[in-house]
Coordinates of C-alpha atoms and ligand atoms in Angstrom, one line a residue:
M1 CA -5.4 29.8 -5.6
S2 CA -7.3 26.9 -7.0
E3 CA -7.3 23.6 -5.1
R4 CA -5.4 22.0 -8.1
T5 CA -2.7 24.7 -7.9
A6 CA -2.4 24.3 -4.2
Y7 CA -1.9 20.5 -4.5
S8 CA 0.7 20.8 -7.3
G9 CA 3.0 22.6 -4.8
T10 CA 2.5 20.1 -2.0
L11 CA 2.9 17.1 -4.4
A12 CA 6.1 18.4 -5.7
D13 CA 7.4 19.1 -2.2
I14 CA 6.7 15.5 -1.0
R15 CA 8.2 14.1 -4.2
H16 CA 11.2 16.2 -3.9
R17 CA 11.7 15.0 -0.2
I18 CA 11.4 11.4 -1.3
A19 CA 14.0 11.9 -3.9
E20 CA 16.3 13.6 -1.5
A21 CA 15.9 10.7 1.0
A22 CA 16.6 8.2 -1.8
A23 CA 19.7 10.0 -3.1
R24 CA 21.0 10.1 0.5
S25 CA 20.8 6.3 0.6
G26 CA 22.2 5.6 -2.9
R27 CA 18.7 4.8 -4.4
E28 CA 16.8 6.1 -7.2
A29 CA 13.6 8.2 -6.5
D30 CA 11.7 6.0 -8.9
E31 CA 12.2 3.1 -6.6
V32 CA 9.7 4.6 -4.3
T33 CA 5.9 4.7 -5.1
L34 CA 4.0 7.6 -3.4
L35 CA 0.6 6.3 -2.3
A36 CA -1.7 9.5 -1.7
V37 CA -3.7 8.4 1.4
S38 CA -7.1 9.8 0.7
K39 CA -9.1 8.4 3.5
T40 CA -11.8 10.7 4.9
F41 CA -11.2 13.3 2.0
P42 CA -13.8 13.8 -0.7
A43 CA -13.5 12.5 -4.3
S44 CA -13.1 16.2 -5.3
A45 CA -9.9 16.3 -3.4
I46 CA -8.7 13.1 -5.1
R47 CA -9.7 14.7 -8.5
A48 CA -7.7 17.7 -7.8
L49 CA -4.6 15.8 -6.8
S50 CA -4.9 13.6 -9.9
E51 CA -4.9 16.8 -12.0
A52 CA -1.7 17.8 -10.2
G53 CA -0.2 14.6 -11.4
Q54 CA -0.8 11.9 -8.7
R55 CA -2.2 8.6 -10.1
V56 CA -1.9 6.2 -7.1
F57 CA -4.2 6.5 -4.2
A58 CA -4.8 4.4 -1.0
E59 CA -7.9 4.1 1.1
S60 CA -8.7 2.4 4.4
Y61 CA -12.6 1.9 4.5
A62 CA -14.2 -0.2 1.8
Q63 CA -17.5 1.4 1.7
E64 CA -16.1 5.1 1.8
A65 CA -13.5 3.9 -0.9
T66 CA -16.1 2.4 -3.3
A67 CA -18.3 5.4 -3.3
K68 CA -15.4 7.6 -4.2
Q69 CA -14.2 5.0 -6.9
A70 CA -17.6 5.3 -8.5
E71 CA -17.4 9.0 -8.6
L72 CA -14.0 9.1 -10.2
A73 CA -14.6 6.2 -12.7
D74 CA -13.7 8.5 -15.5
L75 CA -10.1 8.8 -14.3
D76 CA -7.2 6.3 -14.8
L77 CA -6.3 5.7 -11.1
E78 CA -4.5 3.0 -9.3
W79 CA -6.1 2.0 -6.0
H80 CA -4.4 0.4 -3.0
F81 CA -6.4 -0.8 0.1
I82 CA -4.4 -0.3 3.4
G83 CA -7.1 -0.5 6.1
P84 CA -8.2 -3.3 8.5
L85 CA -10.2 -5.9 6.7
Q86 CA -13.1 -8.1 7.7
S87 CA -14.0 -11.0 5.6
N88 CA -17.6 -9.9 5.2
K89 CA -16.4 -6.5 3.6
A90 CA -13.6 -7.9 1.6
R91 CA -15.5 -8.6 -1.6
P92 CA -15.6 -5.1 -3.0
V93 CA -11.9 -4.7 -2.0
A94 CA -11.0 -7.8 -3.9
E95 CA -12.9 -6.7 -6.9
R96 CA -11.9 -3.0 -7.2
F97 CA -8.4 -2.6 -5.9
S98 CA -5.2 -3.4 -7.5
W99 CA -3.4 -3.9 -4.2
V100 CA -4.1 -4.8 -0.5
H101 CA -1.4 -4.0 1.9
S102 CA -3.1 -5.3 5.0
V103 CA -3.5 -9.0 4.7
D104 CA -2.8 -10.3 8.3
R105 CA -4.5 -13.6 8.4
A106 CA -5.2 -16.7 6.5
K107 CA -9.0 -16.2 6.4
I108 CA -8.6 -12.8 4.7
A109 CA -6.2 -14.1 2.3
R110 CA -8.6 -16.9 1.2
T111 CA -11.6 -14.6 1.1
L112 CA -9.7 -12.1 -1.2
N113 CA -8.6 -15.0 -3.3
R114 CA -12.1 -16.3 -3.8
H115 CA -13.5 -13.0 -4.8
R116 CA -10.7 -12.2 -7.1
E117 CA -11.5 -15.2 -9.4
G118 CA -11.5 -14.1 -13.2
Q119 CA -9.3 -10.9 -12.7
P120 CA -5.7 -10.3 -12.9
P121 CA -4.0 -11.4 -9.6
L122 CA -4.5 -8.9 -6.7
N123 CA -1.1 -7.7 -5.4
V124 CA -0.8 -8.3 -1.6
C125 CA 1.4 -7.3 1.2
L126 CA 1.3 -9.0 4.6
Q127 CA 0.9 -6.7 7.4
V128 CA 3.3 -7.3 10.4
N129 CA 3.0 -6.0 13.8
V130 CA 6.7 -5.0 14.2
S131 CA 6.4 -2.8 17.3
G132 CA 5.1 -5.7 19.2
E133 CA 2.6 -3.4 21.2
E134 CA -1.0 -4.1 21.6
S135 CA -2.1 -3.3 18.2
K136 CA -5.3 -3.9 16.4
S137 CA -3.9 -5.1 13.1
G138 CA -0.9 -6.9 11.8
C139 CA 0.1 -10.5 12.4
R140 CA 3.1 -11.3 14.8
P141 CA 6.4 -11.8 12.9
E142 CA 6.4 -15.6 14.0
E143 CA 3.0 -16.1 12.4
I144 CA 4.4 -14.9 8.9
P145 CA 5.8 -18.1 7.6
E146 CA 2.4 -19.9 7.8
L147 CA 0.4 -17.0 6.3
V148 CA 3.1 -17.0 3.4
G149 CA 2.5 -20.6 2.9
V150 CA -1.1 -20.2 2.7
T151 CA -1.0 -17.4 0.3
L152 CA 1.4 -19.1 -2.0
Q153 CA -0.2 -22.4 -1.9
E154 CA -3.9 -21.8 -1.8
C155 CA -4.4 -18.4 -3.2
P156 CA -3.6 -18.4 -7.1
N157 CA -5.5 -15.2 -7.5
L158 CA -3.2 -13.3 -5.0
R159 CA 0.3 -12.2 -6.0
L160 CA 2.5 -11.8 -2.9
R161 CA 4.6 -8.9 -3.1
G162 CA 6.1 -8.2 0.2
L163 CA 5.5 -6.7 3.7
M164 CA 3.7 -3.7 5.3
A165 CA 4.0 -2.2 8.8
I166 CA 2.6 0.8 10.9
P167 CA 5.1 1.3 13.7
A168 CA 3.7 2.8 17.0
P169 CA 3.7 6.5 16.5
G170 CA 6.7 8.1 18.2
A171 CA 7.5 11.6 19.2
Q172 CA 9.9 11.9 16.3
A173 CA 10.4 10.3 12.9
E174 CA 13.6 8.6 14.1
A175 CA 11.5 6.5 16.6
S176 CA 10.3 4.4 13.6
R177 CA 13.6 3.4 12.2
P178 CA 14.1 0.1 14.3
A179 CA 10.7 -1.0 13.2
F180 CA 11.5 -0.2 9.5
R181 CA 14.8 -2.1 10.0
Q182 CA 13.1 -5.0 11.4
L183 CA 10.5 -5.3 8.5
A184 CA 13.4 -5.1 5.9
R185 CA 15.3 -7.8 7.7
L186 CA 12.1 -10.0 8.0
A187 CA 11.6 -9.6 4.1
D188 CA 15.2 -10.7 3.6
E189 CA 14.7 -13.8 5.5
L190 CA 11.6 -14.6 3.7
R191 CA 13.3 -14.1 0.4
G192 CA 15.5 -17.0 1.2
G193 CA 12.9 -19.2 2.5
F194 CA 10.2 -18.6 -0.1
P195 CA 11.9 -17.7 -3.4
E196 CA 8.7 -18.2 -5.4
A197 CA 7.1 -14.8 -4.1
A198 CA 8.3 -11.5 -5.4
W199 CA 9.5 -9.9 -2.2
D200 CA 9.9 -6.5 -4.1
T201 CA 7.8 -4.5 -1.8
L202 CA 8.3 -2.8 1.6
S203 CA 5.2 -0.7 2.4
M204 CA 6.3 1.5 5.2
G205 CA 6.5 5.3 6.1
M206 CA 3.7 7.8 6.5
S207 CA 3.6 11.6 6.7
R208 CA 5.7 11.8 9.8
D209 CA 8.5 9.4 8.9
F210 CA 8.4 8.6 5.3
E211 CA 12.0 9.9 4.8
V212 CA 13.4 7.5 7.3
A213 CA 11.3 4.7 5.8
V214 CA 12.9 5.4 2.4
K215 CA 16.3 5.4 3.8
E216 CA 15.5 2.0 5.4
G217 CA 14.4 0.6 2.0
A218 CA 10.6 1.4 1.6
T219 CA 9.2 0.9 -1.9
H220 CA 5.8 2.2 -1.1
V221 CA 5.3 5.2 1.2
R222 CA 1.7 6.0 2.4
V223 CA 1.4 9.7 2.7
G224 CA -2.1 11.3 3.9
S225 CA -2.1 14.4 5.9
A226 CA 1.0 16.0 4.6
L227 CA -0.7 15.9 1.0
F228 CA -4.3 16.6 2.0
G229 CA -4.1 18.3 5.3
A230 CA -5.4 17.2 8.9
R231 CA -8.1 14.6 9.1
S232 CA -11.0 15.2 11.4
Y233 CA -10.8 11.5 12.1
T234 CA -8.5 8.6 11.3
Ligands
PLP1 C1 -4.1 6.9 7.5 C2 -2.8 5.9 7.1 C3 -1.8 6.4 6.6 C4 -1.5 8.0 6.2 O1 -1.3 8.5 7.5 P1 -0.6 10.2 7.6 O2 0.1 10.2 8.8 O3 -1.9 11.0 7.3 O4 0.3 10.2 6.4 C5 -0.8 5.5 6.1 N1 -0.9 4.3 6.4 C6 -2.0 3.7 6.9 C7 -2.3 2.3 7.0 C8 -3.1 4.6 7.3 O5 -4.2 4.2 7.7

């Protein structure tokens, strides 16, 4: 079986599960965008999945991503950045992605804004640490209003779309539900306080828990291993 044929079955299965989860909560399947998380997988795997019908891909490491983007320049793909960001690596991300889901501090927002000058606005989500555990990335919920203020007032080249979270991994998908609910509730509060932002995006749910996320209102699910197979590193 060719790589492409193998991917069409897996892709159809994930899309079907998203549609079923959406239907169970009275939502339409097309309210949920599937991001294929291709980090650590080669450009050839992305090409094969794109031939199977997937157009939206997400990457976590700037250098790895831009190398693959260069190899795939002949394809019409939409790229989302979902990894931790450092200011000194933010430039290629600002220039070559359509979305960044992992903005978690003012300095990153300002740096992305500066490097996006002259291009259509960069869609951004603010990453929130909803589990409250020791986590490398994501700002604390109480830091969000200030970050929203900076993004809206000082960053005309960014378009604030919503929130993103990576709950602490639990034994079961169900373990993520409280964190997803918390993220959705936070977005509702922000919608009232900052009506000038879109607040149309909840980026939550991964291979192990995307169906729970869809039921809790996810608009973007980030699925890697369930599509591409196990990664040798994360
Ligand atoms: C790697 C990664 C994913 C995908 O994880 P899977 O469990 O392989 O689906 C999703 N979101 C982020 C932020 C990631 O880093």
